[in-house]
mmCIF file of C-alpha atoms in Angstrom:
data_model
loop_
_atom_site.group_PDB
_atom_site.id
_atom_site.type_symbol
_atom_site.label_atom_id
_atom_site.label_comp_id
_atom_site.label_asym_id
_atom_site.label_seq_id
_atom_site.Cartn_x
_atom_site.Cartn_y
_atom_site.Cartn_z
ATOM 1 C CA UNK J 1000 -21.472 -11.705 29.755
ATOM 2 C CA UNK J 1001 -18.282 -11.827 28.318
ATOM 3 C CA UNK J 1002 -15.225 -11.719 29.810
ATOM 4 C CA UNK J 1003 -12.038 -11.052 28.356
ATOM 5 C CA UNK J 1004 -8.218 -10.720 29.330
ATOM 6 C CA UNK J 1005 -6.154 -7.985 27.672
ATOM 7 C CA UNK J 1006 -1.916 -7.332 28.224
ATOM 8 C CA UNK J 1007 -1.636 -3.939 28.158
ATOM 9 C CA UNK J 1008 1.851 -1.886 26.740
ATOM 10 C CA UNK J 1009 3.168 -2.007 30.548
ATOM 11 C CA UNK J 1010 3.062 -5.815 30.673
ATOM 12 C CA UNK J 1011 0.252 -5.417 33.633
ATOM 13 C CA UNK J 1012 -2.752 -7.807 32.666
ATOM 14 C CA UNK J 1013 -6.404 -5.890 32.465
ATOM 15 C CA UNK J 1014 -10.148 -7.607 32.127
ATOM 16 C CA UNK J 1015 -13.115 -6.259 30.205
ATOM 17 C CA UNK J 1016 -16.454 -7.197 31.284
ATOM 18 C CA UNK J 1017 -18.827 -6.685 28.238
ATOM 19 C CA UNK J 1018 -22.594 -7.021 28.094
ATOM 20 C CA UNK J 1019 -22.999 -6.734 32.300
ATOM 21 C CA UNK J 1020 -25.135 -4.526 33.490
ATOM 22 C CA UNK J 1021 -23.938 -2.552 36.347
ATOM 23 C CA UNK J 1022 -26.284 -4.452 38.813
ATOM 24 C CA UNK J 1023 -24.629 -7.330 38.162
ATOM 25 C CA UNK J 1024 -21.344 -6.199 38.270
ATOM 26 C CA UNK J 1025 -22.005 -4.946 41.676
ATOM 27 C CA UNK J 1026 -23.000 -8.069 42.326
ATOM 28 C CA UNK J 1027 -19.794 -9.761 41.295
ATOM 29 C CA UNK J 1028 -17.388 -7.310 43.135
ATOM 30 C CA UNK J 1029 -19.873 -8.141 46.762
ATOM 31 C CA UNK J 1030 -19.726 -11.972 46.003
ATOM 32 C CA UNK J 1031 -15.337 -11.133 45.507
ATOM 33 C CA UNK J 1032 -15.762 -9.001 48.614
ATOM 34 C CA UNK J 1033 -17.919 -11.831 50.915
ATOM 35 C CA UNK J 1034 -15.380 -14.517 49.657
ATOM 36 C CA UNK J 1035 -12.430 -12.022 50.920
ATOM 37 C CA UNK J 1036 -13.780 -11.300 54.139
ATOM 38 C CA UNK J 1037 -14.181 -14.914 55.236
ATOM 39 C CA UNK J 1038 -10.671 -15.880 54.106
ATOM 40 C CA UNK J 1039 -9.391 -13.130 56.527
ATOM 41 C CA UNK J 1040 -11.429 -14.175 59.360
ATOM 42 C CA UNK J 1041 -10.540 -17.670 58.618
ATOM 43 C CA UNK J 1042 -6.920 -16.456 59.343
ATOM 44 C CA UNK J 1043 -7.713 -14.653 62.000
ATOM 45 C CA UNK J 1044 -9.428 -17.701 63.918
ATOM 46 C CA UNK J 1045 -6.584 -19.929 62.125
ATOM 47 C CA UNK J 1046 -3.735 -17.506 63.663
ATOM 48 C CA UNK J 1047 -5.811 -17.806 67.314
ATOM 49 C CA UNK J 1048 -5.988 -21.470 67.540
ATOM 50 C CA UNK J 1049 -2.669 -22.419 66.276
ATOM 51 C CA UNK J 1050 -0.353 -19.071 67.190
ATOM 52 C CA UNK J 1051 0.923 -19.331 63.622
ATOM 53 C CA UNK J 1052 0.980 -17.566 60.577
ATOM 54 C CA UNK J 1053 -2.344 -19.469 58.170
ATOM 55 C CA UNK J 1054 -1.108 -21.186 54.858
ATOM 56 C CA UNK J 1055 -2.017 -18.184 52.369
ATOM 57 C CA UNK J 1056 -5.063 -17.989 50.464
ATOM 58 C CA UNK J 1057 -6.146 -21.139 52.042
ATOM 59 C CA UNK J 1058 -10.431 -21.663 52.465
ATOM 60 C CA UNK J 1059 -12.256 -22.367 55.415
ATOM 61 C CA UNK J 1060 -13.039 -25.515 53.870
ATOM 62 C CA UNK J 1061 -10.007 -26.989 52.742
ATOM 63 C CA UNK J 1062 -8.262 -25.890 56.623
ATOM 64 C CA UNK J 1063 -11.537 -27.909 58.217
ATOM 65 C CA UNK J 1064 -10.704 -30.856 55.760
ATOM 66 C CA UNK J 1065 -7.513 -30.599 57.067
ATOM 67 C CA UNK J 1066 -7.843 -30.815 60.313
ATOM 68 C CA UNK J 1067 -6.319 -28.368 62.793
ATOM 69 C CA UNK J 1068 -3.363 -29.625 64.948
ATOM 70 C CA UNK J 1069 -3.112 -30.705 67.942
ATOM 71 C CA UNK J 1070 -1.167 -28.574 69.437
ATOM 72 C CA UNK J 1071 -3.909 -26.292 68.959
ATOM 73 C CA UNK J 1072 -5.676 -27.771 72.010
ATOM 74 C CA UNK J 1073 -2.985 -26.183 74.139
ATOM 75 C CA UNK J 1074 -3.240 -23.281 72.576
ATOM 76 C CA UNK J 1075 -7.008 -23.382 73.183
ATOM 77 C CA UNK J 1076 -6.133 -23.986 77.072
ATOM 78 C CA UNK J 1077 -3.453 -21.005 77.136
ATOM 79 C CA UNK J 1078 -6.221 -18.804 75.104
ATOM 80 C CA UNK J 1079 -9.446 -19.285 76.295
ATOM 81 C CA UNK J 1080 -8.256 -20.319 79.793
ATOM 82 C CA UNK J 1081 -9.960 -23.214 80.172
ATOM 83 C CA UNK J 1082 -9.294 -26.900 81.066
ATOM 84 C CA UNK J 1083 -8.030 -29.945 78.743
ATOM 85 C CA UNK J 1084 -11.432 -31.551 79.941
ATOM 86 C CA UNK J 1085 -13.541 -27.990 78.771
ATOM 87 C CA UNK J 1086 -11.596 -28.227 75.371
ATOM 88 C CA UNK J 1087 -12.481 -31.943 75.072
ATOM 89 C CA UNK J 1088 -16.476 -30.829 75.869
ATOM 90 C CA UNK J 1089 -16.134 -27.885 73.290
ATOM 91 C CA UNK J 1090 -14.757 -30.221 70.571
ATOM 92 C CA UNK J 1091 -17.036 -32.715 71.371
ATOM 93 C CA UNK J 1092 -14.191 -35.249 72.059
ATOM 94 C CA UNK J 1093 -13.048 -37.344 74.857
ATOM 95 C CA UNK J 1094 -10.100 -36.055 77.002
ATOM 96 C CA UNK J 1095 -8.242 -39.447 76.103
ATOM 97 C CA UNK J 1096 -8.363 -39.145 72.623
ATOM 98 C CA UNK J 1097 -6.666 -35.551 72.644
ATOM 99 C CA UNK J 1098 -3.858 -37.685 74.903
ATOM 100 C CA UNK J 1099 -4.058 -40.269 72.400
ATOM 101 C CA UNK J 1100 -3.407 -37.628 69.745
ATOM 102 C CA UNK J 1101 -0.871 -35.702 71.403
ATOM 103 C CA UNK J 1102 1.467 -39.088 71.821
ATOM 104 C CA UNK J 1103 0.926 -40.000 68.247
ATOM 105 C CA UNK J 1104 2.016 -36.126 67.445
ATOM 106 C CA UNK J 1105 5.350 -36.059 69.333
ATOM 107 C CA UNK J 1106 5.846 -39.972 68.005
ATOM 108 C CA UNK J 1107 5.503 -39.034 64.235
ATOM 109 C CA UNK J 1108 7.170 -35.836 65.483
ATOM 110 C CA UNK J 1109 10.530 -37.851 66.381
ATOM 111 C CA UNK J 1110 10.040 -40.280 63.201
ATOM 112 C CA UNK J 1111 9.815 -37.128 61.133
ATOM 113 C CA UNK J 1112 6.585 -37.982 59.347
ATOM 114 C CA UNK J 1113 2.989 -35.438 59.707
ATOM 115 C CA UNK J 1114 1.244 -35.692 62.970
ATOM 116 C CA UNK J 1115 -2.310 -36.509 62.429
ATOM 117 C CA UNK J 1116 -4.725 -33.569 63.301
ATOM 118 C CA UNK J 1117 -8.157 -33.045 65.125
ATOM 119 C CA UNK J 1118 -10.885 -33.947 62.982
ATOM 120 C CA UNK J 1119 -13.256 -32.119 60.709
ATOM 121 C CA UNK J 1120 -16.010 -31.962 63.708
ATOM 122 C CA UNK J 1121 -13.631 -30.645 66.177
ATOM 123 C CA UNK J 1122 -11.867 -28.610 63.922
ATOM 124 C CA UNK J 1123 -14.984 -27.004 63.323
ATOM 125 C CA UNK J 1124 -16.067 -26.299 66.533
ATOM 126 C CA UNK J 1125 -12.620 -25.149 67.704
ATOM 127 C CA UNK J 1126 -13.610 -22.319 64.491
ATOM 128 C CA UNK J 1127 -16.708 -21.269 65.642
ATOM 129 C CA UNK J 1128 -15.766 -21.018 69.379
ATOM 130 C CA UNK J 1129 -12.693 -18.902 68.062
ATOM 131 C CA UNK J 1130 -15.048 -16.933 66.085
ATOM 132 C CA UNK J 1131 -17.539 -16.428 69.025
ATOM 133 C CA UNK J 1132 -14.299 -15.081 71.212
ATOM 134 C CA UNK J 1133 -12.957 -12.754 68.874
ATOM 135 C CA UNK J 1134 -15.981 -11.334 68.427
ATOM 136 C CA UNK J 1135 -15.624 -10.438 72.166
ATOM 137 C CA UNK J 1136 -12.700 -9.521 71.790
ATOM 138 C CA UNK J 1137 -13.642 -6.734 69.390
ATOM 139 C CA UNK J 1138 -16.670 -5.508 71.564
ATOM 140 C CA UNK J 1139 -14.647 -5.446 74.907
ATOM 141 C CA UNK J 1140 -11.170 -4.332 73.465
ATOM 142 C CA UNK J 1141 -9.003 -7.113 74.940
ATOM 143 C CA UNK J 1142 -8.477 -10.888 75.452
ATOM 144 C CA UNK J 1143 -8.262 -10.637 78.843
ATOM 145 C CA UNK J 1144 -11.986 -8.709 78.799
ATOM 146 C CA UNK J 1145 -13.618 -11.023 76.647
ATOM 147 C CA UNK J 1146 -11.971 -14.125 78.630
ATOM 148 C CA UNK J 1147 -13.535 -12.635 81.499
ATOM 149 C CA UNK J 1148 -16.731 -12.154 79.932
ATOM 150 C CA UNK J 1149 -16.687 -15.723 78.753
ATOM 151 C CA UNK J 1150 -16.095 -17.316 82.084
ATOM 152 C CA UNK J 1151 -18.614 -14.943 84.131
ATOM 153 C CA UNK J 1152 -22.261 -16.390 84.409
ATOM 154 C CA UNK J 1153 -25.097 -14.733 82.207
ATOM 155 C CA UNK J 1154 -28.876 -14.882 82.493
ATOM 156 C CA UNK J 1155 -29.184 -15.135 78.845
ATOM 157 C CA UNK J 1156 -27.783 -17.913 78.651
ATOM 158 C CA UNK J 1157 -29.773 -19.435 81.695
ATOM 159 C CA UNK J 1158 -27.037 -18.475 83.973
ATOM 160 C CA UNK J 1159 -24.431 -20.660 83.269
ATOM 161 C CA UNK J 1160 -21.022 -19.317 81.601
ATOM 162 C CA UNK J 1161 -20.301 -18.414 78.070
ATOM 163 C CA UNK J 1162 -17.979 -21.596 77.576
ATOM 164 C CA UNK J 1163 -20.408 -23.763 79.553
ATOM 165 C CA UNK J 1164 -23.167 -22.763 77.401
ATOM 166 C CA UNK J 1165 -20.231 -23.690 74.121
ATOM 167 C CA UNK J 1166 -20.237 -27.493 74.434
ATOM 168 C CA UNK J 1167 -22.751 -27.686 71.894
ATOM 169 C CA UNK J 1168 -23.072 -25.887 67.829
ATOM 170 C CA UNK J 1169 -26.746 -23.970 69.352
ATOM 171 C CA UNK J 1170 -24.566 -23.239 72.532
ATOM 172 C CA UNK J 1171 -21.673 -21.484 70.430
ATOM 173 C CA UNK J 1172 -24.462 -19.886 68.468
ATOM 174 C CA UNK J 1173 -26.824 -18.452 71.347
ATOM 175 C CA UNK J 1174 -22.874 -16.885 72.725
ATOM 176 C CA UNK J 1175 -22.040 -15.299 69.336
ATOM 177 C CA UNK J 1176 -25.703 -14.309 69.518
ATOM 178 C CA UNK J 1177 -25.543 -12.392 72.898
ATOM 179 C CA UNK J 1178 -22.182 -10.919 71.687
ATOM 180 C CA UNK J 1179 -24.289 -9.637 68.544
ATOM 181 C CA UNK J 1180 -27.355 -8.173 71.496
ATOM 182 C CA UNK J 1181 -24.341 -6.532 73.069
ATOM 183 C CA UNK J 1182 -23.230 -4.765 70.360
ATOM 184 C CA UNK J 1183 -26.443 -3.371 69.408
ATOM 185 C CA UNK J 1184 -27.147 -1.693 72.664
ATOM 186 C CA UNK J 1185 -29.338 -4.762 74.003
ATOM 187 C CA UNK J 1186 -28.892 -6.236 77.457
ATOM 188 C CA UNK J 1187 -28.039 -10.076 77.420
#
């Protein structure tokens, strides 16, 4: 495969692929289009948790290297409508340590340095739970619904809640799994 860059008269920039078959060039243009479509919904579960715009064309990765802030676990509480205590479960952290981060935020806040952020475990989880929800969110139309939905008890999940069943990775799995049954007709 060769690929080669070419200025054009009009000062726009074109690239010839030569010696690709058109299999693989389909290929290509669905690995492009895979790569795209989690660096939206990275956004989109950046822009939930945080109520701010995402850094552009940042990766999944490199935001869960990060670290989200903290004031993301108030966001999480406002959101999902859940406790401090059910956020500390989710993010499989202790409610003092999301104090303990909070005061070091608004310290380093006043001293005008960065405030330190959740780590890449928590981070993590805080994704996948905001993943889970606005997948609810898109089968029952609102927020509000799928907040409902999330705190009402389902036998799927061995009758216990949506974010009950979410303090664990197989928890937030099995939820985003029932969503999936849902939206294929299924009962769950």
């Amino acid at each position: 495969m060769v690929l080669k860059c070419v200025s054009t008269s009009d000062g726009n920039t074109s690239f010839m692929i030569s010696n690709v078959s058109l299999v693989s060039c389909s290929g290509i243009l669905k690995i492009y289009q895979q790569h795209e479509g989690t660096i939206m919904q990275a956004n989109k579960e950046y822009a939930l948790l945080t109520k701010t715009k995402p850094p552009t064309m940042r990766s999944y990765e490199s935001i869960v290297s990060e670290g989200l802030p903290v004031k993301s676990v108030s966001n999480m509480i406002t959101t999902f409508g859940i406790s401090k205590e059910q956020v500390a479960t989710v993010l499989g952290i202790s409610k003092r340590r999301i104090d303990q981060l909070e005061q070091m935020r608004v310290a380093q806040k006043k001293a005008g340095s960065k405030a330190k952020g959740l780590n890449k475990d928590s981070t993590e989880r805080a994704f996948m739970l905001a993943h889970s929800f606005l997948k609810a969110v898109a089968y029952f139309g609102s927020e509000e619904n799928a907040r409902k939905w999330f705190h009402t008890k389902n036998l799927s999940l061995g009758d216990k809640t949506p974010f009950e069943t979410c303090i664990t990775l197989f928890g937030i799995r099995r939820v985003e799994n029932t969503i999936l049954k849902l939206q294929h007709g299924m009962t769950a």
